[in-house]
mmCIF file of C-alpha atoms in Angstrom:
data_model
loop_
_atom_site.group_PDB
_atom_site.id
_atom_site.type_symbol
_atom_site.label_atom_id
_atom_site.label_comp_id
_atom_site.label_asym_id
_atom_site.label_seq_id
_atom_site.Cartn_x
_atom_site.Cartn_y
_atom_site.Cartn_z
ATOM 1 C CA MET A 163 -144.621 125.149 135.633
ATOM 2 C CA THR A 164 -144.705 121.390 136.433
ATOM 3 C CA ALA A 165 -146.641 120.239 133.502
ATOM 4 C CA MET A 166 -144.226 122.307 131.338
ATOM 5 C CA ILE A 167 -141.525 119.407 132.211
ATOM 6 C CA PRO A 168 -142.308 115.856 131.662
ATOM 7 C CA ASP A 169 -141.217 113.329 133.985
ATOM 8 C CA GLU A 170 -138.851 111.910 131.599
ATOM 9 C CA GLN A 171 -136.682 115.194 131.436
ATOM 10 C CA LEU A 172 -136.659 115.416 135.089
ATOM 11 C CA ARG A 173 -135.203 111.896 135.204
ATOM 12 C CA ALA A 174 -132.744 112.841 132.545
ATOM 13 C CA PHE A 175 -131.652 115.822 134.673
ATOM 14 C CA LEU A 176 -131.150 113.905 137.497
ATOM 15 C CA ARG A 177 -128.629 111.764 135.468
ATOM 16 C CA ALA A 178 -127.409 115.034 133.988
ATOM 17 C CA ASP A 179 -128.007 113.473 130.206
ATOM 18 C CA LEU A 180 -129.666 116.865 129.171
ATOM 19 C CA PRO A 181 -127.947 119.574 127.099
ATOM 20 C CA ASP A 182 -126.510 122.485 129.039
ATOM 21 C CA ALA A 183 -129.233 124.821 128.455
ATOM 22 C CA ASP A 184 -132.022 122.130 129.365
ATOM 23 C CA MET A 185 -130.129 121.389 132.614
ATOM 24 C CA ALA A 186 -130.167 125.255 133.394
ATOM 25 C CA LEU A 187 -133.810 125.758 132.735
ATOM 26 C CA ILE A 188 -134.883 122.937 134.962
ATOM 27 C CA GLU A 189 -132.474 123.810 137.621
ATOM 28 C CA ALA A 190 -134.238 127.533 137.222
ATOM 29 C CA ALA A 191 -137.563 125.731 137.598
ATOM 30 C CA ILE A 192 -136.525 124.002 140.781
ATOM 31 C CA ASN A 193 -135.320 126.986 142.289
ATOM 32 C CA ALA A 194 -138.640 128.995 141.684
ATOM 33 C CA ASP A 195 -141.569 126.309 141.826
ATOM 34 C CA PRO A 196 -142.004 124.411 144.808
ATOM 35 C CA ALA A 197 -143.893 121.990 142.744
ATOM 36 C CA VAL A 198 -141.417 121.036 140.468
ATOM 37 C CA CYS A 199 -138.944 120.681 143.733
ATOM 38 C CA ALA A 200 -141.295 118.388 145.197
ATOM 39 C CA ARG A 201 -141.737 116.256 141.830
ATOM 40 C CA ILE A 202 -137.889 115.877 141.317
ATOM 41 C CA GLU A 203 -137.540 114.989 144.954
ATOM 42 C CA GLN A 204 -140.072 112.095 144.182
ATOM 43 C CA LEU A 205 -138.226 111.106 141.547
ATOM 44 C CA ALA A 206 -134.593 111.391 143.119
ATOM 45 C CA GLU A 207 -135.866 108.683 145.930
ATOM 46 C CA LEU A 208 -136.780 106.459 143.377
ATOM 47 C CA GLU A 209 -133.354 106.974 141.001
ATOM 48 C CA VAL A 210 -130.725 107.391 143.827
ATOM 49 C CA SER A 211 -127.771 104.793 143.886
ATOM 50 C CA PRO A 212 -126.234 103.558 147.022
ATOM 51 C CA HIS A 213 -123.066 105.948 146.098
ATOM 52 C CA ASP A 214 -125.048 108.499 145.679
ATOM 53 C CA GLN A 215 -126.738 108.120 149.145
ATOM 54 C CA ALA A 216 -123.730 108.087 150.832
ATOM 55 C CA ILE A 217 -122.992 111.384 149.393
ATOM 56 C CA ILE A 218 -126.573 112.956 150.635
ATOM 57 C CA ASP A 219 -125.655 111.401 154.021
ATOM 58 C CA ALA A 220 -122.189 113.109 154.250
ATOM 59 C CA PHE A 221 -123.561 116.484 153.238
ATOM 60 C CA ALA A 222 -126.894 116.270 155.250
ATOM 61 C CA PRO A 223 -125.816 118.832 157.875
ATOM 62 C CA ILE A 224 -124.651 121.435 155.251
ATOM 63 C CA LEU A 225 -127.860 121.022 153.428
ATOM 64 C CA ALA A 226 -130.120 121.630 156.639
ATOM 65 C CA ALA A 227 -128.334 124.497 157.851
ATOM 66 C CA PRO A 228 -130.687 127.652 157.462
ATOM 67 C CA VAL A 229 -130.442 129.777 154.703
ATOM 68 C CA PRO A 230 -129.049 133.239 155.639
ATOM 69 C CA GLN A 231 -132.168 135.763 155.522
ATOM 70 C CA HIS A 232 -130.528 138.060 152.770
ATOM 71 C CA LEU A 233 -130.255 135.056 150.651
ATOM 72 C CA ALA A 234 -133.958 133.579 151.247
ATOM 73 C CA ASP A 235 -134.996 136.956 149.972
ATOM 74 C CA VAL A 236 -133.381 136.943 146.764
ATOM 75 C CA PRO A 237 -136.356 136.966 144.064
ATOM 76 C CA LEU A 238 -135.516 134.221 141.484
ATOM 77 C CA THR A 239 -138.622 134.154 140.101
ATOM 78 C CA ALA A 240 -140.273 131.608 137.458
ATOM 79 C CA ILE A 241 -139.816 131.720 133.577
ATOM 80 C CA ALA A 242 -143.367 132.203 131.781
ATOM 81 C CA ASP A 243 -141.542 130.930 128.631
ATOM 82 C CA PRO A 244 -138.813 128.766 128.903
ATOM 83 C CA ALA A 245 -137.469 129.467 125.277
ATOM 84 C CA ILE A 246 -136.134 132.644 126.176
ATOM 85 C CA ALA A 247 -134.925 133.048 129.686
ATOM 86 C CA ALA A 248 -134.190 131.271 133.039
ATOM 87 C CA PRO A 249 -132.611 132.962 136.475
ATOM 88 C CA VAL A 250 -129.335 132.362 137.494
ATOM 89 C CA ALA A 251 -128.464 129.542 135.263
ATOM 90 C CA THR A 252 -126.789 126.623 136.714
ATOM 91 C CA ALA A 253 -125.825 123.240 135.639
ATOM 92 C CA PRO A 254 -125.264 120.022 137.689
ATOM 93 C CA VAL A 255 -123.093 117.360 137.083
ATOM 94 C CA ALA A 256 -124.124 113.501 137.583
ATOM 95 C CA THR A 257 -124.415 113.761 141.684
ATOM 96 C CA ALA A 258 -127.095 116.294 141.403
ATOM 97 C CA GLU A 259 -129.181 114.079 143.970
ATOM 98 C CA VAL A 260 -127.565 115.466 146.489
ATOM 99 C CA ILE A 261 -129.551 118.149 146.936
ATOM 100 C CA ASP A 262 -132.230 117.875 149.575
ATOM 101 C CA PHE A 263 -135.377 118.605 147.540
ATOM 102 C CA ALA A 264 -137.633 117.651 150.641
ATOM 103 C CA ALA A 265 -136.203 120.252 152.593
ATOM 104 C CA ALA A 266 -136.438 122.885 150.019
ATOM 105 C CA SER A 267 -140.456 121.736 149.372
ATOM 106 C CA ARG A 268 -141.067 122.234 152.783
ATOM 107 C CA LYS A 269 -139.642 125.538 153.162
ATOM 108 C CA LYS A 270 -141.701 126.630 150.170
ATOM 109 C CA ARG A 271 -139.297 129.472 149.348
ATOM 110 C CA PRO A 272 -136.961 129.718 145.900
ATOM 111 C CA MET A 273 -133.901 129.952 147.757
ATOM 112 C CA ALA A 274 -134.013 127.016 150.385
ATOM 113 C CA TRP A 275 -131.258 125.406 148.957
ATOM 114 C CA GLY A 276 -129.515 128.356 148.071
ATOM 115 C CA PHE A 277 -126.129 129.991 146.895
ATOM 116 C CA ALA A 278 -124.749 129.385 150.458
ATOM 117 C CA GLN A 279 -125.009 125.322 150.359
ATOM 118 C CA TYR A 280 -124.162 125.346 146.965
ATOM 119 C CA GLY A 281 -120.540 127.275 147.886
ATOM 120 C CA ALA A 282 -120.188 124.696 150.587
ATOM 121 C CA MET A 283 -120.640 121.678 148.700
ATOM 122 C CA ALA A 284 -118.355 123.314 145.677
ATOM 123 C CA ALA A 285 -115.575 123.801 148.345
ATOM 124 C CA SER A 286 -115.845 120.520 149.771
ATOM 125 C CA LEU A 287 -116.190 118.300 146.546
ATOM 126 C CA ALA A 288 -113.854 120.869 144.443
ATOM 127 C CA LEU A 289 -116.388 120.124 141.377
ATOM 128 C CA GLY A 290 -117.974 123.545 141.422
ATOM 129 C CA LEU A 291 -121.632 121.655 141.245
ATOM 130 C CA PHE A 292 -124.281 123.801 139.699
ATOM 131 C CA MET A 293 -122.178 126.546 137.934
ATOM 132 C CA GLY A 294 -123.748 126.948 134.656
ATOM 133 C CA ASN A 295 -121.628 127.487 131.262
ATOM 134 C CA ALA A 296 -123.610 130.894 130.706
ATOM 135 C CA LEU A 297 -122.380 132.175 134.267
ATOM 136 C CA GLN A 298 -118.988 130.318 134.661
ATOM 137 C CA ASP A 299 -117.761 130.322 131.285
ATOM 138 C CA GLY A 300 -119.455 133.805 130.350
ATOM 139 C CA PRO A 301 -121.909 134.026 127.401
ATOM 140 C CA GLN A 302 -119.480 133.219 124.459
ATOM 141 C CA GLY A 303 -118.888 130.006 126.075
ATOM 142 C CA GLY A 304 -115.696 127.927 126.348
ATOM 143 C CA THR A 305 -113.066 129.895 127.799
ATOM 144 C CA SER A 306 -114.635 133.287 127.955
ATOM 145 C CA PRO A 307 -114.204 135.145 131.163
ATOM 146 C CA ALA A 308 -116.860 133.943 133.707
ATOM 147 C CA LEU A 309 -119.711 136.340 134.969
ATOM 148 C CA VAL A 310 -119.731 135.182 138.657
ATOM 149 C CA LEU A 311 -117.613 133.573 141.247
ATOM 150 C CA ALA A 312 -119.081 131.544 143.986
ATOM 151 C CA SER A 313 -118.405 132.911 147.624
ATOM 152 C CA ALA A 314 -119.805 132.354 151.329
ATOM 153 C CA ASP A 315 -122.559 134.735 150.835
ATOM 154 C CA GLY A 316 -123.764 133.759 147.044
ATOM 155 C CA LEU A 317 -122.697 134.617 143.431
ATOM 156 C CA GLN A 318 -120.257 137.419 143.152
ATOM 157 C CA MET A 319 -119.598 139.463 139.924
ATOM 158 C CA THR A 320 -116.054 138.791 138.712
ATOM 159 C CA PRO A 321 -113.750 141.608 139.115
ATOM 160 C CA VAL A 322 -114.145 143.009 135.265
ATOM 161 C CA VAL A 323 -117.940 143.262 135.839
ATOM 162 C CA GLU A 324 -117.663 144.599 139.152
ATOM 163 C CA THR A 325 -115.640 147.495 137.919
ATOM 164 C CA PHE A 326 -117.960 148.052 135.190
ATOM 165 C CA LEU A 327 -121.116 148.508 137.644
ATOM 166 C CA SER A 328 -119.180 150.555 140.200
ATOM 167 C CA ALA A 329 -118.270 153.147 137.304
ATOM 168 C CA LYS A 330 -120.700 153.124 134.267
ATOM 169 C CA GLY A 331 -123.669 155.374 134.179
ATOM 170 C CA SER A 332 -127.044 153.872 133.062
ATOM 171 C CA GLY A 333 -127.298 154.069 128.994
ATOM 172 C CA ASP A 334 -123.573 153.720 128.788
ATOM 173 C CA ALA A 335 -122.048 151.134 127.375
ATOM 174 C CA GLN A 336 -118.471 149.160 127.406
ATOM 175 C CA ALA A 337 -116.934 146.407 125.462
ATOM 176 C CA LEU A 338 -115.848 143.634 128.195
ATOM 177 C CA ASP A 339 -113.009 141.749 126.948
ATOM 178 C CA GLY A 340 -114.372 138.238 126.032
ATOM 179 C CA LEU A 341 -117.986 138.969 127.367
ATOM 180 C CA GLY A 342 -119.294 141.466 124.787
ATOM 181 C CA LYS A 343 -120.734 144.671 124.918
ATOM 182 C CA ALA A 344 -122.081 145.462 128.569
ATOM 183 C CA SER A 345 -124.650 148.478 129.101
ATOM 184 C CA VAL A 346 -126.410 149.391 132.040
ATOM 185 C CA ALA A 347 -130.339 149.552 131.697
ATOM 186 C CA LEU A 348 -131.222 151.110 135.056
ATOM 187 C CA THR A 349 -130.364 151.712 138.729
ATOM 188 C CA PHE A 350 -132.571 151.513 141.824
ATOM 189 C CA ARG A 351 -132.713 150.876 145.354
ATOM 190 C CA THR A 352 -134.545 148.403 147.079
ATOM 191 C CA ALA A 353 -136.680 148.497 150.363
ATOM 192 C CA ASP A 354 -133.796 147.841 152.400
ATOM 193 C CA ASP A 355 -131.745 150.515 150.753
ATOM 194 C CA ARG A 356 -129.400 148.244 148.815
ATOM 195 C CA VAL A 357 -128.367 149.973 145.379
ATOM 196 C CA CYS A 358 -128.836 147.393 142.259
ATOM 197 C CA ARG A 359 -128.529 147.642 138.838
ATOM 198 C CA GLN A 360 -130.157 145.699 135.915
ATOM 199 C CA PHE A 361 -127.264 145.420 133.107
ATOM 200 C CA SER A 362 -126.928 143.227 129.617
ATOM 201 C CA LEU A 363 -124.370 141.686 128.059
ATOM 202 C CA GLU A 364 -124.632 141.589 124.056
ATOM 203 C CA SER A 365 -122.620 138.940 121.780
ATOM 204 C CA ALA A 366 -122.978 136.531 119.353
ATOM 205 C CA GLY A 367 -126.648 137.608 118.677
ATOM 206 C CA GLN A 368 -127.575 136.558 122.090
ATOM 207 C CA THR A 369 -128.287 138.855 124.917
ATOM 208 C CA SER A 370 -127.723 137.963 128.706
ATOM 209 C CA ASP A 371 -129.473 140.236 131.297
ATOM 210 C CA ALA A 372 -128.742 140.325 134.848
ATOM 211 C CA VAL A 373 -129.650 142.331 137.785
ATOM 212 C CA ALA A 374 -126.889 142.772 140.725
ATOM 213 C CA CYS A 375 -126.868 144.474 144.017
ATOM 214 C CA ARG A 376 -124.125 145.991 145.841
ATOM 215 C CA ALA A 377 -123.193 144.184 149.156
ATOM 216 C CA GLY A 378 -120.144 146.047 150.837
ATOM 217 C CA ALA A 379 -117.437 146.314 148.380
ATOM 218 C CA HIS A 380 -118.837 143.826 145.887
ATOM 219 C CA TRP A 381 -121.937 143.182 143.757
ATOM 220 C CA GLN A 382 -124.005 139.972 144.159
ATOM 221 C CA LEU A 383 -126.063 138.561 141.385
ATOM 222 C CA GLU A 384 -130.066 138.418 141.884
ATOM 223 C CA ALA A 385 -131.286 136.879 138.743
ATOM 224 C CA PHE A 386 -130.282 136.325 135.341
ATOM 225 C CA GLY A 387 -131.672 135.127 132.037
ATOM 226 C CA GLN A 388 -130.697 135.151 128.360
ATOM 227 C CA ARG A 389 -132.810 136.038 124.986
ATOM 228 C CA SER A 390 -131.751 136.006 121.585
ATOM 229 C CA GLN A 391 -134.529 139.108 120.697
ATOM 230 C CA PRO A 392 -136.105 141.389 122.540
ATOM 231 C CA THR A 393 -138.963 140.526 124.555
ATOM 232 C CA GLY A 394 -141.612 142.453 123.020
ATOM 233 C CA GLU A 395 -144.469 143.983 124.478
ATOM 234 C CA MET A 396 -143.191 143.294 128.203
ATOM 235 C CA ARG A 397 -142.802 146.753 129.539
ATOM 236 C CA THR A 398 -142.409 147.095 133.188
ATOM 237 C CA ALA A 399 -139.779 148.592 135.612
ATOM 238 C CA GLY A 400 -136.922 146.366 134.010
ATOM 239 C CA GLY A 401 -138.037 147.136 130.222
ATOM 240 C CA ASP A 402 -136.892 145.077 127.563
ATOM 241 C CA ALA A 403 -134.839 142.204 129.253
ATOM 242 C CA ALA A 404 -135.320 138.266 129.922
ATOM 243 C CA PRO A 405 -138.575 137.888 132.053
ATOM 244 C CA ALA A 406 -136.551 136.349 134.922
ATOM 245 C CA VAL A 407 -134.818 139.799 135.211
ATOM 246 C CA VAL A 408 -137.841 141.728 134.643
ATOM 247 C CA ALA A 409 -139.881 140.031 137.486
ATOM 248 C CA ALA A 410 -136.601 140.413 139.583
ATOM 249 C CA VAL A 411 -136.717 144.097 139.231
ATOM 250 C CA ASP A 412 -140.366 144.517 139.508
ATOM 251 C CA GLN A 413 -139.954 142.727 142.973
ATOM 252 C CA LEU A 414 -136.954 144.378 144.132
ATOM 253 C CA ILE A 415 -137.549 148.035 143.199
ATOM 254 C CA ALA A 416 -138.684 150.683 146.110
ATOM 255 C CA GLY A 417 -140.079 153.630 144.020
ATOM 256 C CA ASP A 418 -138.558 154.687 140.745
ATOM 257 C CA PRO A 419 -135.177 154.118 139.293
ATOM 258 C CA LEU A 420 -132.479 156.363 140.293
ATOM 259 C CA THR A 421 -132.121 159.892 138.265
ATOM 260 C CA ASP A 422 -128.676 160.648 136.888
ATOM 261 C CA ALA A 423 -127.602 162.817 140.080
ATOM 262 C CA ALA A 424 -128.927 159.842 142.473
ATOM 263 C CA GLU A 425 -127.347 157.297 140.564
ATOM 264 C CA LYS A 426 -123.988 158.979 140.841
ATOM 265 C CA ALA A 427 -124.133 159.673 144.180
ATOM 266 C CA ALA A 428 -125.096 155.858 144.986
ATOM 267 C CA LEU A 429 -122.225 154.708 142.962
ATOM 268 C CA LYS A 430 -119.860 156.860 145.161
ATOM 269 C CA GLY A 431 -121.683 155.135 148.386
ATOM 270 C CA GLN A 432 -123.777 158.455 149.372
#
């Protein structure tokens, strides 16, 4: 992954000088690849300004806090083809250097600087750091409804998406206002007995794929990717979907996808 992202692009990422799609791709690579995380840490140390260093120091206690285990275990996976998809797309603003990349590299796990830290920083700065357009503004962009909301426990699906995930069976489709045509590909359980669903949103010639798992009364985002065309020969548990989502399903799923009867029972909380 490191060889695929030149230092020039990584420096532009730190300055937030790239298009949103490229910002999201590099952010995904940092989440998934410790080597990329380590390299951008080195570049950040060279480019950090006194103002940004003050921000780093102010948020150091937050970034040093341990990551909750249920977030550390989330399999946000690296992308083989950056032109197709990226997990949980997020887009930083000009103060991207506040992230403690060194801590992330030392922990050697994708979620070392995870959603709990993001939520705390966003709440404190009121900037919504690293909430990318594809998730925050919906797949159509602009003023489209969002797919997720930041919470203390991670990225929670918005109410309209949660309602869909709690009610529709696999194979069923529904038009969600402003988001496009939503459909569930499959429902499954994880090794720790969580109920998860892979679903997609089709809008304006682009498909957004995601995996969400139920956490109490809500659904939390586990992986996200976008594609303009079906992914061809990729046929695994997740079927035709963005590579990040297919990989996430393969890592999360325990056993086979649920049958219709088992799915109905799972959605009822049984």
